[in-house]
JSON list of C-alpha atoms in Angstrom, two decimals:
[
{"chain": "A", "resi": 28, "resn": "MET", "atom": "CA", "xyz": [0.00, 0.00, 0.00]},
{"chain": "A", "resi": 29, "resn": "SER", "atom": "CA", "xyz": [1.42, 3.36, -1.03]},
{"chain": "A", "resi": 30, "resn": "PHE", "atom": "CA", "xyz": [1.70, 6.35, 1.27]},
{"chain": "A", "resi": 31, "resn": "PHE", "atom": "CA", "xyz": [-1.28, 8.07, -0.37]},
{"chain": "A", "resi": 32, "resn": "ASP", "atom": "CA", "xyz": [-3.39, 4.89, -0.27]},
{"chain": "A", "resi": 33, "resn": "LYS", "atom": "CA", "xyz": [-2.87, 4.83, 3.50]},
{"chain": "A", "resi": 34, "resn": "ILE", "atom": "CA", "xyz": [-3.85, 8.47, 3.85]},
{"chain": "A", "resi": 35, "resn": "PHE", "atom": "CA", "xyz": [-6.97, 8.15, 1.68]},
{"chain": "A", "resi": 36, "resn": "SER", "atom": "CA", "xyz": [-8.10, 4.94, 3.36]},
{"chain": "A", "resi": 37, "resn": "GLN", "atom": "CA", "xyz": [-8.01, 6.68, 6.75]},
{"chain": "A", "resi": 38, "resn": "VAL", "atom": "CA", "xyz": [-10.69, 9.19, 5.77]},
{"chain": "A", "resi": 39, "resn": "GLN", "atom": "CA", "xyz": [-13.08, 6.74, 4.12]},
{"chain": "A", "resi": 40, "resn": "GLY", "atom": "CA", "xyz": [-16.18, 6.13, 6.16]},
{"chain": "A", "resi": 41, "resn": "SER", "atom": "CA", "xyz": [-15.82, 9.35, 8.14]},
{"chain": "A", "resi": 42, "resn": "SER", "atom": "CA", "xyz": [-18.58, 11.15, 6.40]},
{"chain": "A", "resi": 43, "resn": "ASN", "atom": "CA", "xyz": [-21.83, 11.51, 8.27]},
{"chain": "A", "resi": 44, "resn": "ASP", "atom": "CA", "xyz": [-23.99, 14.43, 9.19]},
{"chain": "A", "resi": 45, "resn": "THR", "atom": "CA", "xyz": [-22.32, 15.06, 12.55]},
{"chain": "A", "resi": 46, "resn": "VAL", "atom": "CA", "xyz": [-18.87, 15.19, 10.93]},
{"chain": "A", "resi": 47, "resn": "GLN", "atom": "CA", "xyz": [-20.29, 17.44, 8.25]},
{"chain": "A", "resi": 48, "resn": "PHE", "atom": "CA", "xyz": [-21.87, 19.75, 10.82]},
{"chain": "A", "resi": 49, "resn": "GLY", "atom": "CA", "xyz": [-18.61, 19.76, 12.76]},
{"chain": "A", "resi": 50, "resn": "PHE", "atom": "CA", "xyz": [-16.69, 20.85, 9.70]},
{"chain": "A", "resi": 51, "resn": "ILE", "atom": "CA", "xyz": [-19.19, 23.57, 8.79]},
{"chain": "A", "resi": 52, "resn": "GLY", "atom": "CA", "xyz": [-19.32, 24.68, 12.43]},
{"chain": "A", "resi": 53, "resn": "ILE", "atom": "CA", "xyz": [-15.59, 25.15, 12.83]},
{"chain": "A", "resi": 54, "resn": "CYS", "atom": "CA", "xyz": [-15.46, 27.04, 9.53]},
{"chain": "A", "resi": 55, "resn": "ILE", "atom": "CA", "xyz": [-18.24, 29.38, 10.63]},
{"chain": "A", "resi": 56, "resn": "ALA", "atom": "CA", "xyz": [-16.67, 29.78, 14.09]},
{"chain": "A", "resi": 57, "resn": "ALA", "atom": "CA", "xyz": [-13.32, 30.68, 12.55]},
{"chain": "A", "resi": 58, "resn": "ALA", "atom": "CA", "xyz": [-14.73, 33.10, 10.00]},
{"chain": "A", "resi": 59, "resn": "GLY", "atom": "CA", "xyz": [-17.07, 34.74, 12.51]},
{"chain": "A", "resi": 60, "resn": "SER", "atom": "CA", "xyz": [-14.50, 35.09, 15.26]},
{"chain": "A", "resi": 61, "resn": "ASP", "atom": "CA", "xyz": [-13.94, 38.77, 14.54]},
{"chain": "A", "resi": 62, "resn": "GLY", "atom": "CA", "xyz": [-17.67, 39.52, 14.55]},
{"chain": "A", "resi": 63, "resn": "ASN", "atom": "CA", "xyz": [-18.00, 39.56, 10.79]},
{"chain": "A", "resi": 64, "resn": "ILE", "atom": "CA", "xyz": [-17.93, 37.00, 8.01]},
{"chain": "A", "resi": 65, "resn": "ASP", "atom": "CA", "xyz": [-16.80, 38.92, 4.94]},
{"chain": "A", "resi": 66, "resn": "ASP", "atom": "CA", "xyz": [-17.19, 37.92, 1.30]},
{"chain": "A", "resi": 67, "resn": "ASP", "atom": "CA", "xyz": [-13.68, 36.43, 1.08]},
{"chain": "A", "resi": 68, "resn": "GLU", "atom": "CA", "xyz": [-14.33, 34.25, 4.12]},
{"chain": "A", "resi": 69, "resn": "TRP", "atom": "CA", "xyz": [-17.76, 33.13, 2.82]},
{"chain": "A", "resi": 70, "resn": "GLY", "atom": "CA", "xyz": [-16.15, 32.32, -0.50]},
{"chain": "A", "resi": 71, "resn": "ALA", "atom": "CA", "xyz": [-13.46, 30.27, 1.21]},
{"chain": "A", "resi": 72, "resn": "ILE", "atom": "CA", "xyz": [-16.02, 28.33, 3.27]},
{"chain": "A", "resi": 73, "resn": "VAL", "atom": "CA", "xyz": [-18.22, 27.58, 0.27]},
{"chain": "A", "resi": 74, "resn": "GLY", "atom": "CA", "xyz": [-15.16, 26.65, -1.76]},
{"chain": "A", "resi": 75, "resn": "TYR", "atom": "CA", "xyz": [-13.98, 24.16, 0.82]},
{"chain": "A", "resi": 76, "resn": "ILE", "atom": "CA", "xyz": [-17.42, 22.66, 1.34]},
{"chain": "A", "resi": 77, "resn": "SER", "atom": "CA", "xyz": [-17.96, 22.23, -2.40]},
{"chain": "A", "resi": 78, "resn": "ARG", "atom": "CA", "xyz": [-14.66, 20.36, -2.80]},
{"chain": "A", "resi": 79, "resn": "LEU", "atom": "CA", "xyz": [-14.96, 17.98, 0.13]},
{"chain": "A", "resi": 80, "resn": "LYS", "atom": "CA", "xyz": [-16.08, 14.48, -0.77]},
{"chain": "A", "resi": 81, "resn": "MET", "atom": "CA", "xyz": [-18.09, 14.18, 2.44]},
{"chain": "A", "resi": 82, "resn": "PHE", "atom": "CA", "xyz": [-20.52, 16.78, 1.07]},
{"chain": "A", "resi": 83, "resn": "SER", "atom": "CA", "xyz": [-20.78, 15.43, -2.48]},
{"chain": "A", "resi": 84, "resn": "GLU", "atom": "CA", "xyz": [-24.03, 13.56, -1.96]},
{"chain": "A", "resi": 85, "resn": "VAL", "atom": "CA", "xyz": [-25.61, 15.85, 0.61]},
{"chain": "A", "resi": 86, "resn": "LYS", "atom": "CA", "xyz": [-28.63, 17.80, -0.55]},
{"chain": "A", "resi": 87, "resn": "ASP", "atom": "CA", "xyz": [-28.27, 21.56, -0.63]},
{"chain": "A", "resi": 88, "resn": "SER", "atom": "CA", "xyz": [-31.20, 21.82, 1.76]},
{"chain": "A", "resi": 89, "resn": "GLU", "atom": "CA", "xyz": [-29.34, 19.70, 4.35]},
{"chain": "A", "resi": 90, "resn": "ILE", "atom": "CA", "xyz": [-26.18, 21.77, 3.96]},
{"chain": "A", "resi": 91, "resn": "LYS", "atom": "CA", "xyz": [-28.26, 24.92, 4.40]},
{"chain": "A", "resi": 92, "resn": "LYS", "atom": "CA", "xyz": [-29.71, 23.48, 7.64]},
{"chain": "A", "resi": 93, "resn": "MET", "atom": "CA", "xyz": [-26.20, 22.82, 8.94]},
{"chain": "A", "resi": 94, "resn": "PHE", "atom": "CA", "xyz": [-25.12, 26.35, 8.03]},
{"chain": "A", "resi": 95, "resn": "ASN", "atom": "CA", "xyz": [-28.19, 27.79, 9.74]},
{"chain": "A", "resi": 96, "resn": "LYS", "atom": "CA", "xyz": [-27.58, 25.72, 12.88]},
{"chain": "A", "resi": 97, "resn": "ALA", "atom": "CA", "xyz": [-23.94, 26.85, 13.02]},
{"chain": "A", "resi": 98, "resn": "ILE", "atom": "CA", "xyz": [-24.84, 30.50, 12.43]},
{"chain": "A", "resi": 99, "resn": "GLY", "atom": "CA", "xyz": [-27.52, 30.26, 15.13]},
{"chain": "A", "resi": 100, "resn": "ILE", "atom": "CA", "xyz": [-24.97, 28.99, 17.65]},
{"chain": "A", "resi": 101, "resn": "LEU", "atom": "CA", "xyz": [-22.49, 31.67, 16.55]},
{"chain": "A", "resi": 102, "resn": "ARG", "atom": "CA", "xyz": [-25.06, 34.41, 17.10]},
{"chain": "A", "resi": 103, "resn": "SER", "atom": "CA", "xyz": [-26.43, 33.11, 20.38]},
{"chain": "A", "resi": 104, "resn": "LYS", "atom": "CA", "xyz": [-23.32, 31.76, 22.08]},
{"chain": "A", "resi": 105, "resn": "GLY", "atom": "CA", "xyz": [-20.37, 33.16, 20.14]},
{"chain": "A", "resi": 106, "resn": "SER", "atom": "CA", "xyz": [-17.45, 31.80, 18.20]},
{"chain": "A", "resi": 107, "resn": "PRO", "atom": "CA", "xyz": [-15.68, 30.02, 21.10]},
{"chain": "A", "resi": 108, "resn": "ALA", "atom": "CA", "xyz": [-18.81, 28.03, 22.00]},
{"chain": "A", "resi": 109, "resn": "LEU", "atom": "CA", "xyz": [-19.39, 27.06, 18.38]},
{"chain": "A", "resi": 110, "resn": "MET", "atom": "CA", "xyz": [-15.75, 26.01, 17.98]},
{"chain": "A", "resi": 111, "resn": "THR", "atom": "CA", "xyz": [-15.93, 23.87, 21.12]},
{"chain": "A", "resi": 112, "resn": "GLU", "atom": "CA", "xyz": [-19.18, 22.20, 20.08]},
{"chain": "A", "resi": 113, "resn": "ALA", "atom": "CA", "xyz": [-18.33, 21.66, 16.42]},
{"chain": "A", "resi": 114, "resn": "SER", "atom": "CA", "xyz": [-14.78, 20.39, 16.99]},
{"chain": "A", "resi": 115, "resn": "GLN", "atom": "CA", "xyz": [-16.03, 17.43, 19.01]},
{"chain": "A", "resi": 116, "resn": "TYR", "atom": "CA", "xyz": [-17.53, 15.99, 15.80]},
{"chain": "A", "resi": 117, "resn": "ILE", "atom": "CA", "xyz": [-14.26, 16.07, 13.85]},
{"chain": "A", "resi": 118, "resn": "PRO", "atom": "CA", "xyz": [-12.64, 12.61, 13.78]},
{"chain": "A", "resi": 119, "resn": "ASN", "atom": "CA", "xyz": [-8.91, 12.33, 14.42]},
{"chain": "A", "resi": 120, "resn": "GLU", "atom": "CA", "xyz": [-8.11, 11.63, 10.77]},
{"chain": "A", "resi": 121, "resn": "LEU", "atom": "CA", "xyz": [-9.69, 14.94, 9.71]},
{"chain": "A", "resi": 122, "resn": "LYS", "atom": "CA", "xyz": [-8.35, 17.23, 12.45]},
{"chain": "A", "resi": 123, "resn": "ASN", "atom": "CA", "xyz": [-5.31, 18.45, 10.50]},
{"chain": "A", "resi": 124, "resn": "THR", "atom": "CA", "xyz": [-7.51, 19.00, 7.45]},
{"chain": "A", "resi": 125, "resn": "ALA", "atom": "CA", "xyz": [-9.99, 20.98, 9.54]},
{"chain": "A", "resi": 126, "resn": "PHE", "atom": "CA", "xyz": [-7.22, 23.08, 11.08]},
{"chain": "A", "resi": 127, "resn": "ALA", "atom": "CA", "xyz": [-5.73, 23.82, 7.65]},
{"chain": "A", "resi": 128, "resn": "CYS", "atom": "CA", "xyz": [-9.14, 24.82, 6.38]},
{"chain": "A", "resi": 129, "resn": "ILE", "atom": "CA", "xyz": [-9.82, 27.27, 9.19]},
{"chain": "A", "resi": 130, "resn": "CYS", "atom": "CA", "xyz": [-6.34, 28.75, 8.92]},
{"chain": "A", "resi": 131, "resn": "ASP", "atom": "CA", "xyz": [-6.97, 29.32, 5.24]},
{"chain": "A", "resi": 132, "resn": "ILE", "atom": "CA", "xyz": [-10.41, 30.83, 5.86]},
{"chain": "A", "resi": 133, "resn": "ILE", "atom": "CA", "xyz": [-9.14, 33.17, 8.55]},
{"chain": "A", "resi": 134, "resn": "LEU", "atom": "CA", "xyz": [-6.27, 34.33, 6.37]},
{"chain": "A", "resi": 135, "resn": "SER", "atom": "CA", "xyz": [-8.39, 34.66, 3.22]},
{"chain": "A", "resi": 136, "resn": "ASP", "atom": "CA", "xyz": [-9.23, 38.32, 3.88]},
{"chain": "A", "resi": 137, "resn": "GLY", "atom": "CA", "xyz": [-5.55, 39.22, 4.19]},
{"chain": "A", "resi": 138, "resn": "THR", "atom": "CA", "xyz": [-5.65, 40.13, 7.88]},
{"chain": "A", "resi": 139, "resn": "LEU", "atom": "CA", "xyz": [-5.21, 38.31, 11.17]},
{"chain": "A", "resi": 140, "resn": "GLU", "atom": "CA", "xyz": [-7.18, 40.09, 13.89]},
{"chain": "A", "resi": 141, "resn": "ARG", "atom": "CA", "xyz": [-6.70, 39.50, 17.62]},
{"chain": "A", "resi": 142, "resn": "GLU", "atom": "CA", "xyz": [-9.98, 37.55, 17.78]},
{"chain": "A", "resi": 143, "resn": "GLU", "atom": "CA", "xyz": [-8.90, 35.40, 14.86]},
{"chain": "A", "resi": 144, "resn": "ARG", "atom": "CA", "xyz": [-5.63, 34.57, 16.59]},
{"chain": "A", "resi": 145, "resn": "ALA", "atom": "CA", "xyz": [-7.62, 33.56, 19.66]},
{"chain": "A", "resi": 146, "resn": "VAL", "atom": "CA", "xyz": [-9.87, 31.25, 17.65]},
{"chain": "A", "resi": 147, "resn": "LEU", "atom": "CA", "xyz": [-6.83, 29.63, 16.02]},
{"chain": "A", "resi": 148, "resn": "GLU", "atom": "CA", "xyz": [-5.40, 29.00, 19.48]},
{"chain": "A", "resi": 149, "resn": "GLN", "atom": "CA", "xyz": [-8.73, 27.56, 20.56]},
{"chain": "A", "resi": 150, "resn": "ALA", "atom": "CA", "xyz": [-8.99, 25.38, 17.45]},
{"chain": "A", "resi": 151, "resn": "TYR", "atom": "CA", "xyz": [-5.45, 24.14, 18.00]},
{"chain": "A", "resi": 152, "resn": "GLY", "atom": "CA", "xyz": [-6.48, 23.03, 21.48]},
{"chain": "A", "resi": 153, "resn": "CYS", "atom": "CA", "xyz": [-9.97, 21.73, 20.67]},
{"chain": "A", "resi": 154, "resn": "LEU", "atom": "CA", "xyz": [-8.71, 19.70, 17.74]},
{"chain": "A", "resi": 155, "resn": "ASN", "atom": "CA", "xyz": [-5.67, 18.52, 19.71]},
{"chain": "A", "resi": 156, "resn": "ILE", "atom": "CA", "xyz": [-3.29, 19.30, 16.85]},
{"chain": "A", "resi": 157, "resn": "ASP", "atom": "CA", "xyz": [0.38, 18.50, 17.30]},
{"chain": "A", "resi": 158, "resn": "GLU", "atom": "CA", "xyz": [2.32, 21.75, 17.82]},
{"chain": "A", "resi": 159, "resn": "SER", "atom": "CA", "xyz": [4.82, 21.15, 15.03]},
{"chain": "A", "resi": 160, "resn": "GLN", "atom": "CA", "xyz": [2.05, 20.09, 12.65]},
{"chain": "A", "resi": 161, "resn": "ALA", "atom": "CA", "xyz": [0.03, 23.22, 13.53]},
{"chain": "A", "resi": 162, "resn": "ALA", "atom": "CA", "xyz": [3.07, 25.41, 12.88]},
{"chain": "A", "resi": 163, "resn": "THR", "atom": "CA", "xyz": [3.67, 23.76, 9.51]},
{"chain": "A", "resi": 164, "resn": "ILE", "atom": "CA", "xyz": [0.03, 24.16, 8.51]},
{"chain": "A", "resi": 165, "resn": "MET", "atom": "CA", "xyz": [0.03, 27.82, 9.52]},
{"chain": "A", "resi": 166, "resn": "GLU", "atom": "CA", "xyz": [3.29, 28.53, 7.66]},
{"chain": "A", "resi": 167, "resn": "VAL", "atom": "CA", "xyz": [1.90, 27.00, 4.48]},
{"chain": "A", "resi": 168, "resn": "MET", "atom": "CA", "xyz": [-1.34, 28.97, 4.76]},
{"chain": "A", "resi": 169, "resn": "LEU", "atom": "CA", "xyz": [0.56, 32.20, 5.37]},
{"chain": "A", "resi": 170, "resn": "ILE", "atom": "CA", "xyz": [2.55, 31.54, 2.20]},
{"chain": "A", "resi": 171, "resn": "LYS", "atom": "CA", "xyz": [-0.59, 30.62, 0.25]},
{"chain": "A", "resi": 172, "resn": "ASN", "atom": "CA", "xyz": [-2.48, 33.71, 1.29]},
{"chain": "A", "resi": 173, "resn": "LYS", "atom": "CA", "xyz": [0.30, 36.20, 0.48]},
{"chain": "A", "resi": 174, "resn": "MET", "atom": "CA", "xyz": [-0.76, 36.12, -3.16]}
]
């Protein structure tokens, strides 16, 4: 079995509605951490969701329900509460992917606000990401978003 076969086999079978909600929730929590989800951040979220295999057979109406649930939690309880709740649904094999996604979303508008730094710290802890892996992910996303 090749290296990539091992990686891809780890994520098979992970897709269910709680994992999907978890992924949408952490994206919304990250983007909304500064009190605003701007067009660049919305575009990044939608872009990620549209490319992830776990969403390929989910009806738009179900995705909309997940978005609405996440936005409701964001508005009523705030970004930290949404991050805490949503991250518990992310399986171990998708935690680095989720962290990379939220780093990319947060950096998509070209700024890194104090609140966004705080949510990255929280995500790092909630997702239990290895420190060196988190640093590598962040470095790559900083390079990617310089363009």
